[in-house]
Coordinates of C-alpha atoms in Angstrom, one line a residue:
Chain W
M1 CA 173.2 251.9 145.3
G2 CA 176.4 249.7 146.1
H3 CA 174.3 246.1 145.8
A4 CA 174.0 246.4 142.4
P5 CA 176.3 244.0 140.3
K6 CA 178.6 245.6 138.3
S7 CA 179.2 243.6 135.5
I8 CA 177.6 240.4 133.9
T9 CA 178.5 236.8 133.6
L10 CA 176.4 235.6 130.8
G11 CA 174.1 232.4 131.9
E12 CA 171.0 230.5 131.8
E13 CA 168.7 233.4 132.5
H14 CA 170.4 236.1 129.9
R15 CA 170.0 233.3 127.0
A16 CA 166.5 232.2 125.0
G17 CA 165.0 229.0 126.4
P18 CA 162.7 226.1 124.9
E19 CA 159.7 228.2 126.6
I20 CA 160.7 230.9 123.2
R21 CA 161.9 228.3 121.1
S22 CA 158.6 226.5 121.2
I23 CA 156.8 230.2 121.5
G24 CA 158.8 230.7 118.5
S25 CA 157.3 227.8 116.6
K26 CA 154.1 228.0 117.4
A27 CA 154.1 231.8 116.1
C28 CA 155.3 230.5 113.3
V29 CA 152.7 228.5 113.1
V30 CA 149.9 231.1 114.2
G31 CA 151.3 232.9 111.1
V32 CA 150.6 230.3 107.6
S33 CA 147.7 229.7 109.4
G34 CA 146.5 233.1 109.6
V35 CA 147.5 234.2 106.6
A36 CA 145.9 230.9 104.3
L37 CA 142.9 231.4 106.3
A38 CA 142.5 235.0 105.2
A39 CA 143.7 234.2 102.0
I40 CA 140.6 231.5 101.5
L41 CA 138.4 234.4 102.8
S42 CA 139.4 236.8 100.2
F43 CA 139.6 234.8 97.5
G44 CA 137.1 232.0 97.7
G45 CA 134.6 235.1 98.5
Y46 CA 133.2 233.4 102.0
M47 CA 132.1 235.9 104.6
G48 CA 132.2 238.9 102.1
G49 CA 136.0 238.5 101.7
S50 CA 137.8 240.0 98.0
A51 CA 140.7 240.2 97.3
E52 CA 140.8 243.9 96.7
H53 CA 139.6 244.0 100.7
F54 CA 142.5 241.5 101.4
F55 CA 145.1 243.4 99.9
R56 CA 144.2 246.7 101.9
S57 CA 143.9 244.3 105.2
Y58 CA 147.2 243.1 104.0
L59 CA 148.7 246.5 104.1
F60 CA 147.1 247.5 107.6
A61 CA 148.5 244.2 109.0
F62 CA 151.9 244.9 107.4
L63 CA 152.4 248.2 108.9
T64 CA 151.3 247.1 112.3
I65 CA 154.2 245.1 112.8
L66 CA 156.4 247.1 110.8
T67 CA 155.8 250.0 112.9
I68 CA 156.8 248.1 115.7
C69 CA 160.2 247.4 114.2
L70 CA 160.8 250.4 113.2
G71 CA 160.2 252.2 116.5
S72 CA 162.1 249.7 118.1
L73 CA 165.2 250.6 115.3
F74 CA 164.7 254.3 116.6
F75 CA 165.1 253.2 120.0
V76 CA 168.1 251.4 119.2
M77 CA 169.9 254.6 117.6
I78 CA 168.3 257.3 120.1
Q79 CA 170.5 255.2 122.7
H80 CA 173.4 255.2 120.5
A81 CA 173.1 259.0 119.3
T82 CA 172.5 260.0 123.3
A83 CA 175.6 257.5 124.4
A84 CA 172.7 256.4 127.1
G85 CA 174.2 254.4 129.6
W86 CA 170.9 253.6 131.6
S87 CA 169.1 251.5 129.0
A88 CA 172.8 249.3 127.7
S89 CA 170.8 246.8 129.7
I90 CA 167.7 246.3 128.0
R91 CA 168.7 247.6 124.5
R92 CA 169.2 244.4 123.3
L93 CA 165.9 243.2 123.8
A94 CA 164.7 246.3 121.6
E95 CA 167.5 244.8 119.3
H96 CA 165.5 241.4 118.8
V97 CA 163.1 243.1 117.7
A98 CA 165.0 245.6 115.3
S99 CA 166.6 242.3 113.7
N100 CA 163.2 241.7 112.0
L101 CA 164.0 244.7 109.4
Q102 CA 166.2 242.4 108.0
W103 CA 163.1 240.1 106.6
I104 CA 160.6 242.2 106.7
W105 CA 160.6 243.3 103.0
V106 CA 159.8 239.6 102.3
L107 CA 155.8 240.2 103.1
F108 CA 156.4 243.2 101.3
V109 CA 157.3 241.2 98.1
P110 CA 153.5 240.6 96.9
F111 CA 153.0 244.1 96.7
M112 CA 155.8 244.8 94.3
L113 CA 154.4 241.8 92.3
M114 CA 151.5 243.5 92.0
V115 CA 152.1 246.4 91.9
L116 CA 154.9 245.7 88.5
A117 CA 152.4 243.2 87.2
G118 CA 150.4 246.6 86.9
E119 CA 147.7 244.8 89.4
G120 CA 148.6 248.2 91.7
G121 CA 144.8 249.9 91.3
Q122 CA 143.8 247.5 93.4
V123 CA 144.9 249.0 96.6
W124 CA 147.1 252.3 95.5
H125 CA 144.1 253.6 93.2
W126 CA 145.8 256.1 91.2
M127 CA 148.5 253.0 89.7
D128 CA 145.3 252.3 88.0
P129 CA 144.6 254.0 85.0
A130 CA 141.6 254.6 85.2
H131 CA 141.5 256.9 88.1
V132 CA 143.6 258.9 86.9
D133 CA 143.0 262.7 86.7
P134 CA 143.8 266.0 86.7
I135 CA 145.6 266.4 90.2
I136 CA 146.9 262.7 90.0
E137 CA 148.4 263.4 87.1
G138 CA 150.4 267.2 88.5
K139 CA 151.4 264.6 90.8
S140 CA 152.8 261.8 89.0
G141 CA 156.4 263.3 89.0
F142 CA 156.4 261.7 92.2
L143 CA 153.3 259.1 92.2
N144 CA 154.3 256.8 89.8
V145 CA 154.4 253.2 89.6
P146 CA 158.9 252.7 88.2
F147 CA 160.0 255.6 91.1
W148 CA 157.5 254.2 93.7
S149 CA 159.3 250.6 93.2
V150 CA 162.8 251.8 93.5
R151 CA 161.7 254.1 96.3
A152 CA 160.6 251.3 98.3
V153 CA 163.8 249.7 97.4
I154 CA 165.5 251.9 98.9
Y155 CA 163.5 251.8 102.0
F156 CA 163.9 248.6 102.7
V157 CA 167.6 248.7 101.8
V158 CA 167.4 251.5 104.5
F159 CA 165.6 249.3 107.3
F160 CA 167.8 246.6 106.7
A161 CA 171.8 248.3 106.7
A162 CA 170.2 250.0 110.0
S163 CA 169.1 246.8 111.5
K164 CA 172.2 245.1 110.3
F165 CA 174.4 247.4 111.5
F166 CA 173.6 247.9 114.7
V167 CA 172.4 244.7 116.5
G168 CA 175.1 242.9 113.9
T169 CA 177.6 245.6 115.3
S170 CA 176.2 244.8 119.5
V171 CA 175.9 241.0 118.8
A172 CA 179.7 241.5 117.7
Q173 CA 180.8 243.4 120.6
D174 CA 179.7 240.0 122.6
A175 CA 182.5 238.0 122.0
S176 CA 185.2 240.9 121.5
G177 CA 184.5 242.9 124.1
D178 CA 185.8 246.0 122.0
P179 CA 184.8 249.2 123.5
Q180 CA 185.4 250.6 120.0
L181 CA 182.4 249.5 118.4
T182 CA 180.4 251.4 121.0
L183 CA 182.1 254.2 119.8
K184 CA 181.9 253.1 115.7
M185 CA 177.6 252.9 116.2
Q186 CA 178.0 256.7 118.3
K187 CA 179.7 258.3 115.0
W188 CA 177.6 256.5 112.4
V189 CA 174.1 257.2 114.5
P190 CA 173.6 260.2 113.0
V191 CA 173.8 259.3 109.4
F192 CA 171.3 256.5 110.3
I193 CA 168.7 258.8 111.7
V194 CA 168.7 261.1 108.6
L195 CA 168.3 258.2 106.3
F196 CA 165.3 256.1 108.7
A197 CA 163.9 259.5 109.3
L198 CA 163.1 260.6 105.2
S199 CA 162.8 256.4 104.5
L200 CA 159.5 256.4 107.2
T201 CA 158.2 259.9 106.1
F202 CA 157.9 258.8 102.5
A203 CA 157.1 255.1 103.0
A204 CA 154.4 256.7 104.8
F205 CA 153.4 258.9 102.0
D206 CA 153.7 256.4 99.6
W207 CA 152.2 252.9 101.3
A208 CA 150.0 254.7 103.6
M209 CA 148.9 258.7 102.8
S210 CA 149.1 257.6 99.3
L211 CA 145.8 255.4 99.6
E212 CA 144.0 258.7 99.0
A213 CA 146.1 260.3 96.2
H214 CA 144.2 263.2 96.5
W215 CA 144.6 264.3 99.7
F216 CA 148.0 265.6 101.6
S217 CA 149.2 266.1 104.8
T218 CA 152.9 267.4 105.7
M219 CA 152.6 265.5 109.1
F220 CA 151.4 262.0 108.0
G221 CA 155.0 260.9 108.2
V222 CA 156.1 261.9 111.7
N223 CA 152.6 261.0 112.7
L224 CA 153.8 257.4 111.7
L225 CA 156.7 258.1 113.5
A226 CA 154.9 258.7 117.1
M227 CA 152.6 255.5 116.0
S228 CA 155.8 253.7 115.8
F229 CA 156.6 255.1 119.1
C230 CA 153.2 253.9 120.6
G231 CA 153.6 250.2 118.9
F232 CA 156.9 250.1 119.8
F233 CA 156.8 250.8 123.6
S234 CA 154.1 248.8 124.4
W235 CA 154.9 245.9 122.7
F236 CA 158.5 246.3 124.5
C237 CA 156.5 245.7 128.3
V238 CA 154.6 243.3 126.9
M239 CA 157.7 240.9 125.5
T240 CA 159.6 242.2 128.1
F241 CA 157.3 240.7 130.3
V242 CA 157.1 237.4 128.7
V243 CA 160.6 237.2 128.8
Q244 CA 161.2 237.7 132.5
R245 CA 158.1 235.1 133.5
Q246 CA 160.5 232.9 132.4
G247 CA 163.0 233.4 134.8
K248 CA 165.2 235.4 132.7
M249 CA 166.8 238.9 132.7
L250 CA 165.6 239.9 136.5
N251 CA 169.0 241.6 137.8
E252 CA 169.1 243.2 134.3
V253 CA 165.7 244.7 133.9
T254 CA 164.4 246.3 137.0
K255 CA 161.9 248.2 138.4
E256 CA 163.6 251.5 137.4
H257 CA 164.0 250.5 133.5
W258 CA 160.4 249.4 133.8
Q259 CA 159.4 253.3 134.7
D260 CA 161.6 254.7 132.0
M261 CA 159.9 252.0 129.2
G262 CA 156.6 254.2 130.8
K263 CA 158.0 256.7 130.8
L264 CA 158.5 256.3 127.3
L265 CA 155.3 254.6 126.3
F266 CA 154.2 257.8 128.2
G267 CA 156.0 260.4 126.7
L268 CA 156.5 259.5 123.2
G269 CA 154.1 256.7 122.6
I270 CA 151.1 258.3 124.3
V271 CA 151.5 262.4 124.6
F272 CA 153.5 263.1 121.2
H273 CA 151.5 260.9 119.5
A274 CA 147.9 262.5 120.6
Y275 CA 150.0 266.3 120.2
I276 CA 150.5 265.0 116.4
G277 CA 147.5 263.5 115.5
F278 CA 145.7 267.1 117.4
S279 CA 148.1 268.7 115.0
Q280 CA 147.1 267.6 112.3
Y281 CA 143.2 267.3 112.9
M282 CA 142.9 270.7 114.4
L283 CA 144.7 272.6 111.6
I284 CA 142.3 271.0 109.1
W285 CA 139.5 270.8 111.0
Y286 CA 140.1 275.0 111.5
A287 CA 141.2 275.7 107.5
N288 CA 137.9 274.3 106.4
I289 CA 139.1 273.3 103.1
P290 CA 137.0 270.7 101.2
E291 CA 140.3 268.8 99.7
E292 CA 141.7 268.9 103.0
T293 CA 138.6 267.7 105.7
T294 CA 137.4 264.7 103.3
W295 CA 140.1 262.2 104.6
Y296 CA 138.6 263.9 108.1
L297 CA 134.9 263.7 106.9
A298 CA 135.2 260.2 105.8
R299 CA 136.6 259.2 109.7
V300 CA 134.5 261.0 111.5
A301 CA 131.2 261.2 110.3
G302 CA 129.6 257.8 110.2
P303 CA 130.2 254.1 111.1
W304 CA 133.9 254.8 111.1
A305 CA 133.0 257.3 114.1
P306 CA 132.8 255.3 117.3
W307 CA 136.5 254.2 115.9
M308 CA 137.7 257.9 116.0
W309 CA 135.8 258.1 119.8
F310 CA 137.4 255.2 121.0
L311 CA 141.7 256.6 119.9
V312 CA 140.6 259.4 121.3
F313 CA 139.4 257.3 124.8
G314 CA 141.2 254.6 124.7
H315 CA 144.6 255.3 122.7
F316 CA 145.3 258.7 124.7
F317 CA 143.0 259.9 127.6
I318 CA 142.8 256.6 129.7
P319 CA 145.9 255.5 129.2
F320 CA 147.3 259.0 130.2
V321 CA 145.3 259.0 133.4
L322 CA 146.7 255.8 134.3
L323 CA 150.1 256.4 133.6
L324 CA 150.4 260.0 135.0
T325 CA 151.9 258.5 138.3
K326 CA 154.9 256.4 138.8
H327 CA 153.3 253.7 140.8
T328 CA 151.6 252.4 137.8
K329 CA 154.8 252.7 135.6
R330 CA 157.2 250.9 138.0
C331 CA 153.8 247.6 138.8
K332 CA 155.2 244.9 136.4
P333 CA 151.6 243.1 136.1
V334 CA 149.7 246.6 135.6
M335 CA 152.2 247.9 133.2
T336 CA 152.0 245.0 131.2
A337 CA 148.2 245.0 131.1
I338 CA 148.1 248.8 130.0
A339 CA 150.4 248.1 127.6
V340 CA 148.8 245.1 126.3
W341 CA 145.8 247.2 125.6
M342 CA 148.5 249.9 123.8
V343 CA 149.2 247.6 121.3
L344 CA 145.9 246.5 120.8
A345 CA 144.9 250.7 120.1
H346 CA 147.7 250.8 117.9
A347 CA 146.5 248.2 115.9
V348 CA 143.1 249.9 115.5
D349 CA 144.9 253.6 114.8
V350 CA 146.5 251.4 112.0
Y351 CA 143.7 250.1 111.1
L352 CA 142.0 253.6 110.6
L353 CA 144.7 255.1 109.3
I354 CA 144.5 252.1 106.2
M355 CA 140.7 251.4 105.6
P356 CA 138.3 253.9 105.4
T357 CA 138.6 255.6 102.0
V358 CA 136.8 258.9 101.4
P359 CA 133.7 258.8 98.4
A360 CA 135.6 262.0 97.1
E361 CA 131.6 262.3 95.2
A362 CA 129.7 261.7 97.5
L363 CA 131.3 264.9 99.7
A364 CA 131.1 266.9 96.9
N365 CA 127.2 265.8 97.0
A366 CA 126.5 266.3 100.2
S367 CA 124.4 269.3 101.3
D368 CA 125.7 269.2 105.0
W369 CA 127.6 267.3 107.2
A370 CA 124.6 265.2 109.0
D371 CA 123.4 264.4 105.2
F372 CA 126.8 262.5 104.7
A373 CA 126.9 261.6 107.9
A374 CA 123.2 259.9 107.5
G375 CA 124.2 258.2 103.9
A376 CA 127.3 256.6 105.5
R377 CA 125.9 255.0 108.5
A378 CA 123.0 253.6 106.1
G379 CA 125.2 252.1 103.6
D380 CA 124.3 254.3 100.8
I381 CA 127.9 256.2 101.1
D382 CA 131.0 254.2 101.2
V383 CA 133.6 255.2 103.2
G384 CA 134.9 251.3 103.1
Y385 CA 133.3 250.3 106.8
Q386 CA 133.3 246.6 106.1
P387 CA 135.8 245.4 108.8
Q388 CA 136.0 241.4 108.0
L389 CA 137.5 238.2 109.8
T390 CA 140.1 238.8 106.9
D391 CA 141.8 242.1 109.1
L392 CA 141.6 240.0 112.3
L393 CA 143.1 237.1 110.6
L394 CA 146.3 238.9 108.8
L395 CA 146.5 240.6 111.9
I396 CA 146.7 237.5 114.0
G397 CA 149.0 236.0 111.0
F398 CA 151.8 239.0 110.9
F399 CA 151.8 239.3 114.8
G400 CA 152.6 235.6 114.3
F401 CA 155.8 236.0 111.7
F402 CA 156.6 238.8 113.9
V403 CA 156.8 237.0 117.2
S404 CA 158.4 234.2 115.4
G405 CA 160.8 236.7 114.1
I406 CA 161.7 237.7 117.7
C407 CA 162.1 234.5 119.0
R408 CA 164.4 233.4 116.3
S409 CA 166.7 236.1 116.6
M410 CA 166.5 235.8 120.5
T411 CA 168.4 231.7 119.8
K412 CA 171.0 233.6 118.4
A413 CA 171.9 236.1 120.6
P414 CA 171.7 236.7 123.9
L415 CA 169.4 238.7 125.8
V416 CA 171.5 241.0 126.9
A417 CA 174.4 243.0 125.5
A418 CA 176.9 241.8 128.4
R419 CA 180.0 243.5 127.3
D420 CA 178.9 246.6 127.0
P421 CA 181.2 249.4 128.0
R422 CA 177.8 250.9 130.1
I423 CA 176.6 247.7 131.3
S424 CA 177.8 248.8 135.1
E425 CA 176.0 251.9 134.6
A426 CA 172.5 250.1 133.2
L427 CA 172.5 248.1 136.6
A428 CA 172.9 250.3 138.9
F429 CA 171.0 252.5 137.4
E430 CA 167.9 254.6 139.8
N431 CA 166.0 256.9 139.4
M432 CA 165.5 258.3 142.2
Chain K
M1 CA 170.3 310.3 191.5
T2 CA 168.1 308.3 189.1
T3 CA 167.6 304.7 190.1
L4 CA 169.2 302.3 188.0
P5 CA 166.4 299.3 187.3
D6 CA 168.0 296.1 189.2
F7 CA 169.4 294.2 186.6
I8 CA 172.2 297.1 185.8
Q9 CA 172.6 297.2 189.2
P10 CA 176.8 297.4 188.9
V11 CA 178.7 294.3 191.1
T12 CA 179.6 296.7 194.1
E13 CA 182.8 295.3 195.4
G14 CA 183.0 292.8 197.6
E15 CA 179.7 290.6 196.6
T16 CA 179.8 287.2 195.1
V17 CA 179.0 286.5 192.1
T18 CA 177.1 283.5 191.7
E19 CA 178.0 281.9 187.9
A20 CA 175.3 280.2 186.4
P21 CA 175.3 276.8 186.3
A22 CA 177.5 273.9 183.9
V23 CA 175.2 272.8 181.4
E24 CA 176.0 273.1 178.7
K25 CA 174.5 275.0 175.9
A26 CA 171.5 273.1 173.2
G27 CA 172.3 275.5 171.1
W28 CA 170.3 275.2 167.5
G29 CA 171.9 271.9 167.3
L30 CA 174.7 269.6 166.8
M31 CA 176.2 268.8 163.3
A32 CA 178.6 265.7 163.2
E33 CA 180.9 265.7 159.8
F34 CA 181.7 261.9 157.6
E35 CA 183.6 261.8 154.9
N36 CA 181.7 259.3 152.5
P37 CA 178.6 258.7 151.1
A38 CA 178.7 254.4 152.7
Q39 CA 179.1 256.8 156.7
I40 CA 176.3 259.2 155.7
M41 CA 173.7 256.3 155.1
A42 CA 175.1 254.0 157.9
A43 CA 174.7 257.3 160.0
A44 CA 171.3 258.3 158.5
K45 CA 169.8 255.1 159.6
S46 CA 171.0 254.8 163.2
A47 CA 168.9 258.4 163.1
R48 CA 166.2 257.2 161.6
D49 CA 165.9 254.1 164.4
Q50 CA 166.9 256.5 166.7
G51 CA 163.4 258.1 165.8
F52 CA 164.5 261.7 165.6
R53 CA 162.0 264.0 163.7
W54 CA 164.1 267.4 163.8
W55 CA 167.0 266.0 161.5
D56 CA 168.7 266.3 158.3
T57 CA 171.4 265.1 156.2
H58 CA 174.0 267.6 153.7
T59 CA 175.7 266.0 150.9
P60 CA 177.6 267.4 147.8
Y61 CA 175.2 265.7 145.5
P62 CA 172.7 263.8 145.5
V63 CA 173.2 260.1 147.3
H64 CA 171.1 257.1 146.1
G65 CA 168.8 255.5 148.7
L66 CA 169.4 257.9 151.5
D67 CA 165.8 259.3 151.1
K68 CA 165.0 256.2 152.1
A69 CA 167.8 256.0 154.8
M70 CA 166.6 258.6 156.3
G71 CA 162.8 257.3 156.1
I72 CA 161.5 260.8 154.0
K73 CA 157.8 259.7 154.2
P74 CA 156.7 260.3 149.7
T75 CA 156.3 264.1 148.5
I76 CA 153.3 264.9 148.2
L77 CA 154.5 267.4 145.3
P78 CA 152.9 265.0 142.5
L79 CA 149.4 266.1 143.7
L80 CA 149.6 269.6 143.9
V81 CA 151.2 269.7 140.4
L82 CA 148.2 267.7 139.3
G83 CA 145.8 270.1 141.2
G84 CA 147.7 273.0 138.7
G85 CA 147.4 270.9 135.7
A86 CA 143.7 270.8 136.2
T87 CA 143.0 273.6 137.4
G88 CA 145.1 275.1 134.0
L89 CA 143.3 272.6 132.1
L90 CA 139.8 274.0 133.5
S91 CA 140.0 277.6 133.7
G92 CA 141.1 277.2 129.8
F93 CA 138.1 275.8 128.6
M94 CA 136.0 278.4 131.1
L95 CA 138.0 281.5 130.1
Q96 CA 136.9 280.5 126.4
W97 CA 134.1 279.0 127.2
F98 CA 132.5 282.1 128.9
T99 CA 134.0 284.9 126.0
N100 CA 132.9 282.9 122.9
A101 CA 130.0 280.8 123.7
T102 CA 128.2 282.8 126.9
S103 CA 126.5 286.0 126.2
F104 CA 125.1 286.6 130.4
D105 CA 126.9 289.0 132.8
F106 CA 128.1 289.0 136.0
W107 CA 130.0 291.8 138.4
A108 CA 133.5 290.5 139.5
L109 CA 135.0 294.0 140.5
V110 CA 133.7 295.5 137.3
P111 CA 130.8 294.2 135.2
I112 CA 131.4 291.4 132.5
R113 CA 130.3 290.0 129.8
G114 CA 130.5 287.6 127.4
Y115 CA 130.5 287.7 123.8
D116 CA 129.0 284.9 121.6
F117 CA 130.7 285.6 118.0
L118 CA 130.7 283.2 115.1
I119 CA 133.9 283.1 113.8
S120 CA 134.6 281.4 110.5
G121 CA 131.6 279.2 110.7
K122 CA 132.4 277.5 113.4
P123 CA 130.2 276.0 116.2
L124 CA 130.3 278.3 119.3
L125 CA 131.2 276.4 121.4
S126 CA 134.7 274.9 119.6
T127 CA 136.7 272.5 121.4
P128 CA 139.0 272.0 118.9
A129 CA 140.3 275.6 118.4
W130 CA 140.2 275.9 121.9
I131 CA 142.4 273.1 122.8
P132 CA 145.6 274.9 122.2
V133 CA 144.9 277.2 125.0
M134 CA 143.7 274.7 127.6
F135 CA 147.3 272.9 126.6
E136 CA 148.7 276.0 127.5
L137 CA 147.7 276.4 130.3
T138 CA 147.8 273.3 131.6
I139 CA 151.7 272.9 131.2
L140 CA 151.2 276.8 132.6
L141 CA 150.0 275.8 135.9
S142 CA 152.1 272.8 136.3
A143 CA 155.2 274.1 135.3
V144 CA 154.8 277.7 138.0
G145 CA 152.5 275.3 140.4
C146 CA 155.4 272.8 140.6
V147 CA 158.5 275.7 141.3
T148 CA 156.2 277.7 143.6
W149 CA 154.5 274.3 145.9
L150 CA 158.6 273.2 145.6
L151 CA 159.5 276.6 146.9
I152 CA 157.4 276.6 150.0
L153 CA 157.4 273.1 150.5
C154 CA 161.4 273.5 151.2
G155 CA 160.5 276.4 153.2
L156 CA 162.3 278.6 150.7
P157 CA 163.9 281.1 150.1
Q158 CA 165.8 281.5 153.0
L159 CA 168.2 283.7 153.5
Y160 CA 170.4 282.3 156.8
H161 CA 170.9 279.1 158.0
P162 CA 172.8 278.0 161.6
T163 CA 174.7 275.6 159.7
L164 CA 176.3 278.4 157.5
R165 CA 178.1 279.9 160.3
S166 CA 180.3 276.2 160.8
P167 CA 183.1 276.9 158.9
R168 CA 183.8 273.1 158.0
F169 CA 180.0 273.3 157.0
A170 CA 181.2 275.0 153.5
R171 CA 182.8 271.6 152.5
A172 CA 178.9 269.9 152.5
T173 CA 179.5 271.8 148.7
D174 CA 182.1 269.6 148.0
D175 CA 184.1 266.7 150.1
R176 CA 182.2 266.0 153.0
F177 CA 179.0 264.5 154.3
F178 CA 177.1 266.0 157.5
L179 CA 174.2 265.2 159.3
V180 CA 172.4 268.1 161.7
I181 CA 170.4 266.9 164.4
E182 CA 168.0 270.0 166.0
S183 CA 167.6 271.0 169.4
K184 CA 164.0 271.4 169.1
D185 CA 163.8 267.8 168.5
P186 CA 161.5 266.3 171.0
K187 CA 164.4 263.4 171.7
F188 CA 167.2 266.0 171.6
H189 CA 169.0 265.6 174.9
P190 CA 172.6 267.5 174.6
E191 CA 174.7 264.9 176.0
R192 CA 172.8 262.0 175.1
T193 CA 172.5 262.9 171.3
K194 CA 176.0 264.1 171.8
A195 CA 177.4 260.3 172.4
F196 CA 175.0 259.0 169.7
L197 CA 176.7 260.6 167.2
E198 CA 179.8 259.6 168.8
S199 CA 179.2 256.2 168.1
L200 CA 178.5 256.9 164.7
N201 CA 182.6 257.7 164.1
P202 CA 182.1 261.4 162.9
M203 CA 185.0 262.9 162.1
S204 CA 183.8 266.0 164.1
I205 CA 180.2 267.0 165.8
E206 CA 179.9 271.1 166.5
T207 CA 177.5 272.6 168.7
L208 CA 175.4 275.0 165.9
E209 CA 174.4 278.5 167.5
D210 CA 171.1 280.4 166.2

């Protein structure tokens, strides 16, 4: 108290330097080459690649970075909704991530074209007329290609508008310093939160849950939200560490802020996520209704089982124990190491959401659990278990686009919302 | 005539009464009053550097950094809460394991016996079903343990405190900052400690009686 500066005069340490520019351009190259290599492998049929696997994998990579961006948008909106003072100095970093939502729809265009060309059945089996059965027919009021496409457009319009509004208004405040802009964001944020929640929930239904159109879970949307928290808050720490390594934002993002970023990762990204994930699992496990259990059976019996155990320990238990104490949260290198791990765990989490397929017929014919598990492990029953280099290449490629998007945003606007009316509160912020 | 004990013998006329030596009474402690947080911070730092151990500060609101200025050691409360949580987790598991998945009996004031009973075709040891209970007990014992240990560590409830005798001290909840050094502190000396407090430029110094 009394030592922290009360305001920020924008200087070199608040602007992206040549390092960030070079990271951005390198990331773009990585992005293009990653996706190109994956396309060559898949469409050329090398290393077991196929077009079908490519698009499934593409959806996985897309959702991995989309959830991180959605998490950042949610973080920014919550700061406005609660009129938070502590985060004013770190909010811009999150806004740089959220700005990706203004272009990320481009990556969805291939799906859109594919679906409109009548080839959507390669990813979402209910789009294929050959797969339509009475259950899917009953859902056709919601699950039909025209409505699905219109909804996808609406989601991206909402994400775009929210990102444009919050990032744009905040950047505009850098020039004018007008506190009215803060009040304006505060006034509109509840509307955006409602639109965001609906868009995220239905996007989760449309893009991830409808991969198995027979299966349903009302918790699926909030589960994707929890995944977004985990993805973003871990990414937040990694990104802030990289920025601070270049001697930037050292007085603006203090240990106190790091501790709070750690708390958010711990509370929302790890505990809340486990809570939601477990709640969904337990209800289905307990009711034990075949039409509901199939989705989990494909994941817990057979080759995916070790991956699920990895999530239990690597995504929940170990980081939970490590982040319990404030000492890890206040130690930047330790916190960053955990955050890097959590970004990877987040990717595995999305992978397990998207890649496994439910072999409905085999499940109906299996005499018991062990019989099914043995068949799935032996490869006689297809649970969609074919991890390929394509998955990794696409993931790296999409992260390349994502990072270059952040870097581009950083070169256009400062790293801190210097004239936010609450900036002095953020600079003087202390936990204890 | 009954003889009275010595100490209530009336003073007879003409006898000289020797007064007690004029050493100032130490009382319970000394209290200095300050006007703003910056002064109490400086005062706390000096008191810490003097090596006092039995002393405290009283402020109307939490003053950031005062813990450090006072040199207070980190609390062990988090570890105690962790212990509470672990106890809850384990007892939640043991409770359900014994009552649902075992059939042995033992004597705990009354003979009690586990009842292994298949419920809806689930395995006897059904961890997923038990997690909600384990979770709730973890939360319950952490929270209750946190409050209980907090009260114990703070020495609460405490119905009386010598500072409360001072009418000035009422302003500790309003706009004044107090530093109190207790006379049981090994470094306490009625005059020297008073001189030390005076060197801090307080608004007033008061001797507190127990």
